[in-house]
Tab-separated table of C-alpha atoms in Angstrom:
chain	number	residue	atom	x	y	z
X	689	UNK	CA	89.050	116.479	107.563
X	690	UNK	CA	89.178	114.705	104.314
X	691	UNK	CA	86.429	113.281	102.414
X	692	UNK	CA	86.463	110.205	100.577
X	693	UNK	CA	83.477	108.928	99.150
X	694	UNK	CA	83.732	105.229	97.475
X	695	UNK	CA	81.161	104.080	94.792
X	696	UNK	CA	81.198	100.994	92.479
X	697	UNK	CA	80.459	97.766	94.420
X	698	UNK	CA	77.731	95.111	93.885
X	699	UNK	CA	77.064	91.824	93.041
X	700	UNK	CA	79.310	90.258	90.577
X	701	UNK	CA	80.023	87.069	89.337
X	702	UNK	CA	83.261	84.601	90.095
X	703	UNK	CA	85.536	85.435	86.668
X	704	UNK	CA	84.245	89.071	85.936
X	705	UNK	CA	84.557	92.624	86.693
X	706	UNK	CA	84.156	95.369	88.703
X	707	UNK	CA	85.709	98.929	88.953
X	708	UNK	CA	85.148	100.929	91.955
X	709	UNK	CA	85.682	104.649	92.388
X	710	UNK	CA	86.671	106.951	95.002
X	711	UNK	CA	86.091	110.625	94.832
X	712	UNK	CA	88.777	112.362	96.386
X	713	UNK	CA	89.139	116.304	98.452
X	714	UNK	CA	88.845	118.753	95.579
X	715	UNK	CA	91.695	121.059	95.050
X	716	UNK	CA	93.920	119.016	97.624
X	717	UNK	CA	93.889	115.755	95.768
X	718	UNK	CA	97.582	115.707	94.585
X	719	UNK	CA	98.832	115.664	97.282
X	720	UNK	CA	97.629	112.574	98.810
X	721	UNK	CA	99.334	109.133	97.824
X	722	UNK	CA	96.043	106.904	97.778
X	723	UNK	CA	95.003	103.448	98.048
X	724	UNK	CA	92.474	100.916	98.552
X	725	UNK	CA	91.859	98.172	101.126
X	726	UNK	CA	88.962	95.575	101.707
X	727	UNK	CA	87.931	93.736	104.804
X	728	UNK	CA	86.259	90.937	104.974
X	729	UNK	CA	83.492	89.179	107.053
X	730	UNK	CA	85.551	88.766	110.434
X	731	UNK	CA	88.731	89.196	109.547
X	732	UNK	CA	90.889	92.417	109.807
X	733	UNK	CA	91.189	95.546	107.485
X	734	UNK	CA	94.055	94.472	104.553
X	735	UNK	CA	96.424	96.333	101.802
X	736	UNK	CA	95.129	95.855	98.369
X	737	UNK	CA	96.525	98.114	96.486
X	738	UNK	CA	98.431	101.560	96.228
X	739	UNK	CA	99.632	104.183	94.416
X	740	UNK	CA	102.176	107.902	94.624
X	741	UNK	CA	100.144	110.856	93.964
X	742	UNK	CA	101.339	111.470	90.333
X	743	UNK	CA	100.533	108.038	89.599
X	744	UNK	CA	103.834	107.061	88.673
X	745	UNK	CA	104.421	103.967	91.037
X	746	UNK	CA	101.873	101.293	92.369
X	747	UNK	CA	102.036	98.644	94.763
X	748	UNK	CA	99.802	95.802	95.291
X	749	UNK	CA	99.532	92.977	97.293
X	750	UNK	CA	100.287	89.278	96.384
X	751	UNK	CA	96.971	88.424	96.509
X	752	UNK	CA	95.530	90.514	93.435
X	753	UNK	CA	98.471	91.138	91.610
X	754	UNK	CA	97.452	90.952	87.986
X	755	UNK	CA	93.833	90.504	88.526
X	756	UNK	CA	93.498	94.283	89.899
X	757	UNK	CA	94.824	97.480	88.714
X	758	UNK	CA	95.184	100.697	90.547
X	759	UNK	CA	94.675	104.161	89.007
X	760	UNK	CA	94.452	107.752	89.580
X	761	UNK	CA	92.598	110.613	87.748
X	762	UNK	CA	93.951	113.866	89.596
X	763	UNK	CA	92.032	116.298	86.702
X	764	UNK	CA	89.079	114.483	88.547
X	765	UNK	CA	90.041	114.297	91.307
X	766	UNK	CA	89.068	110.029	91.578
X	767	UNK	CA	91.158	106.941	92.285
X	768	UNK	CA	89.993	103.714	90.948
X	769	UNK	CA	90.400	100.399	91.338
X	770	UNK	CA	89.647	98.000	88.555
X	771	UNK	CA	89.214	94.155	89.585
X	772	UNK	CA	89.440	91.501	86.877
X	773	UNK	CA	89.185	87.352	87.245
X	774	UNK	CA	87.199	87.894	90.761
X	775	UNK	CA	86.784	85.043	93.069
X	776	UNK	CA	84.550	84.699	95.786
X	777	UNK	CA	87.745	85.556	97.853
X	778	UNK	CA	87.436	88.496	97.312
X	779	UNK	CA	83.786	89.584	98.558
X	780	UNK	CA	85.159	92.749	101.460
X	781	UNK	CA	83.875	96.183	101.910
X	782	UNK	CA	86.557	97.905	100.096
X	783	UNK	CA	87.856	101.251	101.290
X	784	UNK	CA	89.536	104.147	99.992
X	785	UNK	CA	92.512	105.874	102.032
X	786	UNK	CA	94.202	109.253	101.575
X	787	UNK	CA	97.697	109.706	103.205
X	788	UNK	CA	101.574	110.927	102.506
X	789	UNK	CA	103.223	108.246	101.619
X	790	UNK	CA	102.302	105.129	99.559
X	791	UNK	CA	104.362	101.501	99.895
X	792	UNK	CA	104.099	97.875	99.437
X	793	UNK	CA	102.629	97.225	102.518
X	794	UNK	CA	100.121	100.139	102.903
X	795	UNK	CA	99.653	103.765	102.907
X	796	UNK	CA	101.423	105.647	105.608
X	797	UNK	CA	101.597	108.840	107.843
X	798	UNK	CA	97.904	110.663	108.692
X	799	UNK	CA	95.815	108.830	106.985
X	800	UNK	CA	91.892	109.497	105.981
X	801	UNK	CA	89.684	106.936	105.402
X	802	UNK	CA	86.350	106.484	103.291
X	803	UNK	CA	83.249	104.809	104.140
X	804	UNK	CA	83.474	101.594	102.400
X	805	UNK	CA	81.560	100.077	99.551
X	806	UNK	CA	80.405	96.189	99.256
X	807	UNK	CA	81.702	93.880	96.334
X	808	UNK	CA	80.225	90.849	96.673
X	809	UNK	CA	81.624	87.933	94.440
X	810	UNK	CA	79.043	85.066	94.093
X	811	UNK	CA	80.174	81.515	92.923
């Protein structure tokens, strides 16, 4: 089993900034492509944002492309996600996800999930 523990969300106003964290398995870290996804009050679970487990190629959906940036730290074993310009669109639980191979749509093969944390953009 792989733990993922997300931390970071809150309440945050429309046009500012938030950066959530996700504390990855120790020692096995590298070699998980990671990413983050959100779901919102009654819809489904959606891609945000991914990236390959050196950190050399990210993918992100339409939607937050240029507002959000994804990140890795592998000596710490963290992924992050920093969200800039937020909108009330995007108030989700967020969720971190561990798996083999990262892509513009998603993360795919076995893939481990996190518990979630709340970002909550007010207007």
């Amino acid at each position: 089993q792989v733990q993922l523990v997300e931390s970071g969300g809150g309440v945050v106003q429309a046009g500012g900034s938030q950066r959530l964290s996700c504390a990855g398995p120790g020692r096995t870290f590298m070699s998980y492509d990671m990413g983050w996804f959100r779901q919102a009050p009654g819809k489904e679970r959606v891609f945000v944002a991914a990236i390959s487990w050196s950190g050399s190629l990210t993918y992100y959906a339409d939607s937050v492309k240029g507002r959000f940036t994804i990140s890795r730290d592998n000596t710490k074993n963290t992924l992050y996600l920093q969200m800039n310009s937020l909108k009330p669109e995007d108030t989700a639980i967020y969720y971190c996800a561990a798996g083999q191979v990262a892509g513009p749509t998603g993360i795919g093969g076995n893939v481990y999930w996190g518990q979630g944390t709340q970002v909550f953009v007010s207007s």
